[in-house]
Amino acid sequence: MVAGPAGGRPVEGGGPSVPQSWSLSWLTVPTPLPSGPMHIAVTPLGVAAAGYGGRDGETPPCTDPAKVTAVTERIGAYLAGRTRELGLPIDWSLSSGPHRTVLRTLREQVPYGRTITYGELAARSGVFEDVTEPGLAARTVGQMMAANPVALLVPCHRVVAADGIGGFGGGRVGIDVKRWLLTLEGVLEPTLDWNGPL
């Protein structure tokens, strides 16, 4: 957790806080995900934070109807399988340095319906060229994914272990969210309890 802007609440994800002249405003988006609704923070530049599981009472609430409609409709369309792109701008203020580089590499190079291993993402990002300890780069990427401030928009659910699905923040519910999203994108076959679009 990091401190938000002056007078604001902490924001998930780590990294620097948004500039003090900007304020985060929050909205909750209903979803069919196992975690329930998503909580989203927006700034003038775009979505700055997105997390699974709604958090009632985030202040200040977003009062811009255009932003609320755009975020709600685009996430809804994506999770209903009507689009493969969210098309929402990202405010990258809550990530910096190597973390931002890895997140941008993931967003730009791993499209809908594809996965990448932690180690492959580490190599592709170019951030870990001087790391010689076996497995360290992959473990670090795993920690970076857990600290992704803009979940779903930067698809950390597409980053998997070399020998399986890998982890996901939020414990058992987090793994269920990851499986749900990978099923939506056609990476995993639907199970009998699948409640998403076919």
PDB file of C-alpha atoms in Angstrom:
ATOM      1  CA  MET A   1       0.000   0.000   0.000  1.00  0.00           C
ATOM      2  CA  VAL A   2       1.167   3.508  -0.701  1.00  0.00           C
ATOM      3  CA  ALA A   3      -0.165   6.814   0.415  1.00  0.00           C
ATOM      4  CA  GLY A   4      -2.563   8.385  -2.027  1.00  0.00           C
ATOM      5  CA  PRO A   5      -2.684  12.093  -2.744  1.00  0.00           C
ATOM      6  CA  ALA A   6      -2.988  14.532   0.129  1.00  0.00           C
ATOM      7  CA  GLY A   7      -6.064  13.662   2.112  1.00  0.00           C
ATOM      8  CA  GLY A   8      -6.594  10.508   0.053  1.00  0.00           C
ATOM      9  CA  ARG A   9      -6.677   6.893   1.086  1.00  0.00           C
ATOM     10  CA  PRO A  10      -3.873   4.403   0.486  1.00  0.00           C
ATOM     11  CA  VAL A  11      -3.804   2.834  -2.928  1.00  0.00           C
ATOM     12  CA  GLU A  12      -3.006  -0.809  -3.699  1.00  0.00           C
ATOM     13  CA  GLY A  13       0.006  -1.533  -5.805  1.00  0.00           C
ATOM     14  CA  GLY A  14       3.046   0.277  -4.476  1.00  0.00           C
ATOM     15  CA  GLY A  15       5.092   2.836  -6.336  1.00  0.00           C
ATOM     16  CA  PRO A  16       4.842   6.601  -6.182  1.00  0.00           C
ATOM     17  CA  SER A  17       1.584   8.333  -5.395  1.00  0.00           C
ATOM     18  CA  VAL A  18      -0.183  10.345  -8.048  1.00  0.00           C
ATOM     19  CA  PRO A  19       0.831  14.017  -8.249  1.00  0.00           C
ATOM     20  CA  GLN A  20      -0.721  16.069  -5.472  1.00  0.00           C
ATOM     21  CA  SER A  21      -2.524  18.306  -7.962  1.00  0.00           C
ATOM     22  CA  TRP A  22      -4.514  15.273  -9.109  1.00  0.00           C
ATOM     23  CA  SER A  23      -7.001  13.375  -7.084  1.00  0.00           C
ATOM     24  CA  LEU A  24      -8.096   9.804  -7.380  1.00  0.00           C
ATOM     25  CA  SER A  25     -11.822   9.302  -7.586  1.00  0.00           C
ATOM     26  CA  TRP A  26     -13.296   5.871  -7.102  1.00  0.00           C
ATOM     27  CA  LEU A  27     -16.046   3.787  -8.615  1.00  0.00           C
ATOM     28  CA  THR A  28     -17.230   0.218  -8.175  1.00  0.00           C
ATOM     29  CA  VAL A  29     -17.971  -1.867 -11.256  1.00  0.00           C
ATOM     30  CA  PRO A  30     -20.200  -4.952 -10.974  1.00  0.00           C
ATOM     31  CA  THR A  31     -18.634  -8.081 -12.503  1.00  0.00           C
ATOM     32  CA  PRO A  32     -19.394 -11.792 -12.857  1.00  0.00           C
ATOM     33  CA  LEU A  33     -15.927 -12.572 -11.428  1.00  0.00           C
ATOM     34  CA  PRO A  34     -15.629 -14.892  -8.399  1.00  0.00           C
ATOM     35  CA  SER A  35     -14.309 -11.893  -6.438  1.00  0.00           C
ATOM     36  CA  GLY A  36     -17.401  -9.820  -7.142  1.00  0.00           C
ATOM     37  CA  PRO A  37     -17.193  -6.174  -8.192  1.00  0.00           C
ATOM     38  CA  MET A  38     -13.987  -4.353  -9.108  1.00  0.00           C
ATOM     39  CA  HIS A  39     -12.844  -1.120  -7.496  1.00  0.00           C
ATOM     40  CA  ILE A  40     -11.425   1.419  -9.922  1.00  0.00           C
ATOM     41  CA  ALA A  41      -9.654   4.743  -9.345  1.00  0.00           C
ATOM     42  CA  VAL A  42      -9.500   7.333 -12.106  1.00  0.00           C
ATOM     43  CA  THR A  43      -7.538  10.550 -12.606  1.00  0.00           C
ATOM     44  CA  PRO A  44      -7.569  13.075 -15.461  1.00  0.00           C
ATOM     45  CA  LEU A  45      -5.142  10.782 -17.347  1.00  0.00           C
ATOM     46  CA  GLY A  46      -7.103   7.545 -17.038  1.00  0.00           C
ATOM     47  CA  VAL A  47      -7.408   4.517 -14.768  1.00  0.00           C
ATOM     48  CA  ALA A  48      -4.740   4.683 -12.045  1.00  0.00           C
ATOM     49  CA  ALA A  49      -5.824   1.728  -9.913  1.00  0.00           C
ATOM     50  CA  ALA A  50      -7.988  -1.321 -10.484  1.00  0.00           C
ATOM     51  CA  GLY A  51      -8.476  -4.212  -8.123  1.00  0.00           C
ATOM     52  CA  TYR A  52     -10.674  -7.240  -7.696  1.00  0.00           C
ATOM     53  CA  GLY A  53     -13.339  -7.180  -5.016  1.00  0.00           C
ATOM     54  CA  GLY A  54     -15.347  -4.025  -4.469  1.00  0.00           C
ATOM     55  CA  ARG A  55     -14.431  -1.765  -1.601  1.00  0.00           C
ATOM     56  CA  ASP A  56     -17.400   0.271  -0.508  1.00  0.00           C
ATOM     57  CA  GLY A  57     -16.735   3.715   0.833  1.00  0.00           C
ATOM     58  CA  GLU A  58     -13.663   4.597  -1.238  1.00  0.00           C
ATOM     59  CA  THR A  59     -13.529   8.362  -1.251  1.00  0.00           C
ATOM     60  CA  PRO A  60     -13.958  10.524  -3.074  1.00  0.00           C
ATOM     61  CA  PRO A  61     -16.416   8.787  -5.369  1.00  0.00           C
ATOM     62  CA  CYS A  62     -16.163   9.482  -9.080  1.00  0.00           C
ATOM     63  CA  THR A  63     -18.873  11.981  -9.974  1.00  0.00           C
ATOM     64  CA  ASP A  64     -18.003  12.323 -13.665  1.00  0.00           C
ATOM     65  CA  PRO A  65     -20.819  10.454 -15.466  1.00  0.00           C
ATOM     66  CA  ALA A  66     -18.775  10.068 -18.660  1.00  0.00           C
ATOM     67  CA  LYS A  67     -15.927   8.342 -16.797  1.00  0.00           C
ATOM     68  CA  VAL A  68     -18.287   6.127 -14.804  1.00  0.00           C
ATOM     69  CA  THR A  69     -20.135   5.086 -17.975  1.00  0.00           C
ATOM     70  CA  ALA A  70     -16.969   4.465 -20.001  1.00  0.00           C
ATOM     71  CA  VAL A  71     -15.273   2.369 -17.323  1.00  0.00           C
ATOM     72  CA  THR A  72     -18.412   0.410 -16.417  1.00  0.00           C
ATOM     73  CA  GLU A  73     -19.428  -0.287 -20.022  1.00  0.00           C
ATOM     74  CA  ARG A  74     -15.960  -1.255 -21.249  1.00  0.00           C
ATOM     75  CA  ILE A  75     -15.207  -3.608 -18.356  1.00  0.00           C
ATOM     76  CA  GLY A  76     -18.709  -5.076 -18.673  1.00  0.00           C
ATOM     77  CA  ALA A  77     -18.292  -5.664 -22.418  1.00  0.00           C
ATOM     78  CA  TYR A  78     -14.887  -7.289 -21.899  1.00  0.00           C
ATOM     79  CA  LEU A  79     -16.106  -9.652 -19.171  1.00  0.00           C
ATOM     80  CA  ALA A  80     -19.196 -10.525 -21.243  1.00  0.00           C
ATOM     81  CA  GLY A  81     -16.951 -11.574 -24.128  1.00  0.00           C
ATOM     82  CA  ARG A  82     -18.225  -8.812 -26.454  1.00  0.00           C
ATOM     83  CA  THR A  83     -14.766  -7.257 -26.906  1.00  0.00           C
ATOM     84  CA  ARG A  84     -11.150  -8.312 -26.546  1.00  0.00           C
ATOM     85  CA  GLU A  85      -9.834  -4.823 -25.779  1.00  0.00           C
ATOM     86  CA  LEU A  86     -10.734  -2.664 -22.811  1.00  0.00           C
ATOM     87  CA  GLY A  87      -9.767   0.526 -24.608  1.00  0.00           C
ATOM     88  CA  LEU A  88      -9.344   2.488 -21.378  1.00  0.00           C
ATOM     89  CA  PRO A  89      -6.419   4.887 -20.927  1.00  0.00           C
ATOM     90  CA  ILE A  90      -4.017   4.094 -18.102  1.00  0.00           C
ATOM     91  CA  ASP A  91      -2.497   6.577 -15.693  1.00  0.00           C
ATOM     92  CA  TRP A  92       0.871   4.936 -14.936  1.00  0.00           C
ATOM     93  CA  SER A  93       1.572   7.116 -11.882  1.00  0.00           C
ATOM     94  CA  LEU A  94       1.458   4.218  -9.415  1.00  0.00           C
ATOM     95  CA  SER A  95       4.327   2.333 -11.030  1.00  0.00           C
ATOM     96  CA  SER A  96       7.835   3.385 -11.924  1.00  0.00           C
ATOM     97  CA  GLY A  97      11.231   2.139 -13.069  1.00  0.00           C
ATOM     98  CA  PRO A  98      11.615  -1.597 -13.743  1.00  0.00           C
ATOM     99  CA  HIS A  99       8.105  -2.314 -12.452  1.00  0.00           C
ATOM    100  CA  ARG A 100       6.556  -0.010 -15.036  1.00  0.00           C
ATOM    101  CA  THR A 101       8.789  -1.450 -17.769  1.00  0.00           C
ATOM    102  CA  VAL A 102       7.660  -5.006 -16.996  1.00  0.00           C
ATOM    103  CA  LEU A 103       3.990  -3.977 -16.813  1.00  0.00           C
ATOM    104  CA  ARG A 104       4.204  -2.118 -20.131  1.00  0.00           C
ATOM    105  CA  THR A 105       5.955  -5.091 -21.762  1.00  0.00           C
ATOM    106  CA  LEU A 106       3.151  -7.369 -20.600  1.00  0.00           C
ATOM    107  CA  ARG A 107       0.426  -5.016 -21.813  1.00  0.00           C
ATOM    108  CA  GLU A 108       2.029  -4.412 -25.206  1.00  0.00           C
ATOM    109  CA  GLN A 109       3.327  -7.895 -26.021  1.00  0.00           C
ATOM    110  CA  VAL A 110       0.938 -10.471 -24.549  1.00  0.00           C
ATOM    111  CA  PRO A 111      -2.430 -10.228 -26.306  1.00  0.00           C
ATOM    112  CA  TYR A 112      -5.832 -11.629 -25.438  1.00  0.00           C
ATOM    113  CA  GLY A 113      -5.844 -15.423 -25.406  1.00  0.00           C
ATOM    114  CA  ARG A 114      -2.088 -15.783 -24.892  1.00  0.00           C
ATOM    115  CA  THR A 115       0.022 -16.430 -21.822  1.00  0.00           C
ATOM    116  CA  ILE A 116       3.647 -15.900 -20.911  1.00  0.00           C
ATOM    117  CA  THR A 117       5.714 -17.399 -18.102  1.00  0.00           C
ATOM    118  CA  TYR A 118       7.231 -15.286 -15.369  1.00  0.00           C
ATOM    119  CA  GLY A 119      10.701 -16.090 -16.701  1.00  0.00           C
ATOM    120  CA  GLU A 120       9.776 -15.280 -20.311  1.00  0.00           C
ATOM    121  CA  LEU A 121       8.317 -11.930 -19.284  1.00  0.00           C
ATOM    122  CA  ALA A 122      11.462 -11.169 -17.280  1.00  0.00           C
ATOM    123  CA  ALA A 123      13.612 -11.887 -20.341  1.00  0.00           C
ATOM    124  CA  ARG A 124      11.365 -10.028 -22.764  1.00  0.00           C
ATOM    125  CA  SER A 125      11.277  -6.897 -20.593  1.00  0.00           C
ATOM    126  CA  GLY A 126      15.060  -6.493 -20.669  1.00  0.00           C
ATOM    127  CA  VAL A 127      15.042  -5.401 -17.032  1.00  0.00           C
ATOM    128  CA  PHE A 128      16.941  -8.389 -15.651  1.00  0.00           C
ATOM    129  CA  GLU A 129      19.889  -8.690 -18.042  1.00  0.00           C
ATOM    130  CA  ASP A 130      22.434  -8.454 -15.202  1.00  0.00           C
ATOM    131  CA  VAL A 131      20.665 -10.945 -12.906  1.00  0.00           C
ATOM    132  CA  THR A 132      22.607 -14.197 -12.698  1.00  0.00           C
ATOM    133  CA  GLU A 133      20.918 -16.023  -9.813  1.00  0.00           C
ATOM    134  CA  PRO A 134      18.702 -18.784 -11.272  1.00  0.00           C
ATOM    135  CA  GLY A 135      15.006 -18.083 -10.819  1.00  0.00           C
ATOM    136  CA  LEU A 136      15.465 -14.627  -9.279  1.00  0.00           C
ATOM    137  CA  ALA A 137      14.145 -12.712 -12.296  1.00  0.00           C
ATOM    138  CA  ALA A 138      11.049 -14.941 -12.533  1.00  0.00           C
ATOM    139  CA  ARG A 139      10.350 -14.598  -8.791  1.00  0.00           C
ATOM    140  CA  THR A 140      10.754 -10.831  -9.020  1.00  0.00           C
ATOM    141  CA  VAL A 141       8.304 -10.680 -11.908  1.00  0.00           C
ATOM    142  CA  GLY A 142       5.864 -12.672  -9.761  1.00  0.00           C
ATOM    143  CA  GLN A 143       6.166 -10.033  -7.037  1.00  0.00           C
ATOM    144  CA  MET A 144       5.677  -7.298  -9.627  1.00  0.00           C
ATOM    145  CA  MET A 145       2.491  -8.957 -10.847  1.00  0.00           C
ATOM    146  CA  ALA A 146       1.203  -9.113  -7.263  1.00  0.00           C
ATOM    147  CA  ALA A 147       1.848  -5.352  -7.018  1.00  0.00           C
ATOM    148  CA  ASN A 148       0.179  -4.502 -10.342  1.00  0.00           C
ATOM    149  CA  PRO A 149      -1.843  -1.352  -9.599  1.00  0.00           C
ATOM    150  CA  VAL A 150      -4.072  -1.711 -12.664  1.00  0.00           C
ATOM    151  CA  ALA A 151      -5.254  -5.316 -12.679  1.00  0.00           C
ATOM    152  CA  LEU A 152      -7.149  -6.428 -15.783  1.00  0.00           C
ATOM    153  CA  LEU A 153      -6.010  -3.362 -17.758  1.00  0.00           C
ATOM    154  CA  VAL A 154      -2.475  -4.714 -17.451  1.00  0.00           C
ATOM    155  CA  PRO A 155      -3.329  -8.418 -17.756  1.00  0.00           C
ATOM    156  CA  CYS A 156      -1.260 -10.021 -15.002  1.00  0.00           C
ATOM    157  CA  HIS A 157      -3.662 -12.989 -15.188  1.00  0.00           C
ATOM    158  CA  ARG A 158      -1.852 -13.942 -18.423  1.00  0.00           C
ATOM    159  CA  VAL A 159       1.435 -14.500 -16.588  1.00  0.00           C
ATOM    160  CA  VAL A 160       1.765 -18.153 -15.593  1.00  0.00           C
ATOM    161  CA  ALA A 161       4.319 -20.492 -14.077  1.00  0.00           C
ATOM    162  CA  ALA A 162       6.448 -22.706 -16.302  1.00  0.00           C
ATOM    163  CA  ASP A 163       4.683 -25.758 -14.820  1.00  0.00           C
ATOM    164  CA  GLY A 164       1.118 -24.542 -14.382  1.00  0.00           C
ATOM    165  CA  ILE A 165      -1.176 -21.612 -13.748  1.00  0.00           C
ATOM    166  CA  GLY A 166       1.013 -19.973 -11.107  1.00  0.00           C
ATOM    167  CA  GLY A 167      -0.198 -17.685  -8.353  1.00  0.00           C
ATOM    168  CA  PHE A 168      -2.488 -14.697  -8.161  1.00  0.00           C
ATOM    169  CA  GLY A 169      -3.126 -12.210  -5.370  1.00  0.00           C
ATOM    170  CA  GLY A 170      -6.088 -12.797  -3.109  1.00  0.00           C
ATOM    171  CA  GLY A 171      -5.517 -16.437  -2.183  1.00  0.00           C
ATOM    172  CA  ARG A 172      -8.064 -18.991  -3.366  1.00  0.00           C
ATOM    173  CA  VAL A 173     -10.457 -16.356  -4.719  1.00  0.00           C
ATOM    174  CA  GLY A 174      -7.554 -14.793  -6.632  1.00  0.00           C
ATOM    175  CA  ILE A 175      -6.725 -18.101  -8.299  1.00  0.00           C
ATOM    176  CA  ASP A 176     -10.417 -18.509  -9.153  1.00  0.00           C
ATOM    177  CA  VAL A 177     -10.364 -15.041 -10.777  1.00  0.00           C
ATOM    178  CA  LYS A 178      -7.260 -15.963 -12.777  1.00  0.00           C
ATOM    179  CA  ARG A 179      -8.876 -19.220 -13.960  1.00  0.00           C
ATOM    180  CA  TRP A 180     -12.099 -17.347 -14.852  1.00  0.00           C
ATOM    181  CA  LEU A 181     -10.229 -14.771 -16.943  1.00  0.00           C
ATOM    182  CA  LEU A 182      -8.086 -17.394 -18.686  1.00  0.00           C
ATOM    183  CA  THR A 183     -11.253 -19.368 -19.461  1.00  0.00           C
ATOM    184  CA  LEU A 184     -12.907 -16.231 -20.846  1.00  0.00           C
ATOM    185  CA  GLU A 185      -9.909 -15.711 -23.119  1.00  0.00           C
ATOM    186  CA  GLY A 186      -9.935 -19.340 -24.330  1.00  0.00           C
ATOM    187  CA  VAL A 187      -6.666 -20.361 -22.675  1.00  0.00           C
ATOM    188  CA  LEU A 188      -8.459 -22.839 -20.371  1.00  0.00           C
ATOM    189  CA  GLU A 189     -11.449 -25.041 -21.178  1.00  0.00           C
ATOM    190  CA  PRO A 190     -14.684 -24.130 -19.350  1.00  0.00           C
ATOM    191  CA  THR A 191     -15.501 -26.334 -16.365  1.00  0.00           C
ATOM    192  CA  LEU A 192     -19.001 -27.414 -15.370  1.00  0.00           C
ATOM    193  CA  ASP A 193     -19.312 -24.505 -12.951  1.00  0.00           C
ATOM    194  CA  TRP A 194     -18.243 -21.877 -15.542  1.00  0.00           C
ATOM    195  CA  ASN A 195     -20.610 -18.900 -15.341  1.00  0.00           C
ATOM    196  CA  GLY A 196     -19.095 -16.761 -18.070  1.00  0.00           C
ATOM    197  CA  PRO A 197     -20.040 -16.232 -21.708  1.00  0.00           C
ATOM    198  CA  LEU A 198     -19.694 -19.118 -24.128  1.00  0.00           C
TER     199      LEU A 198
END
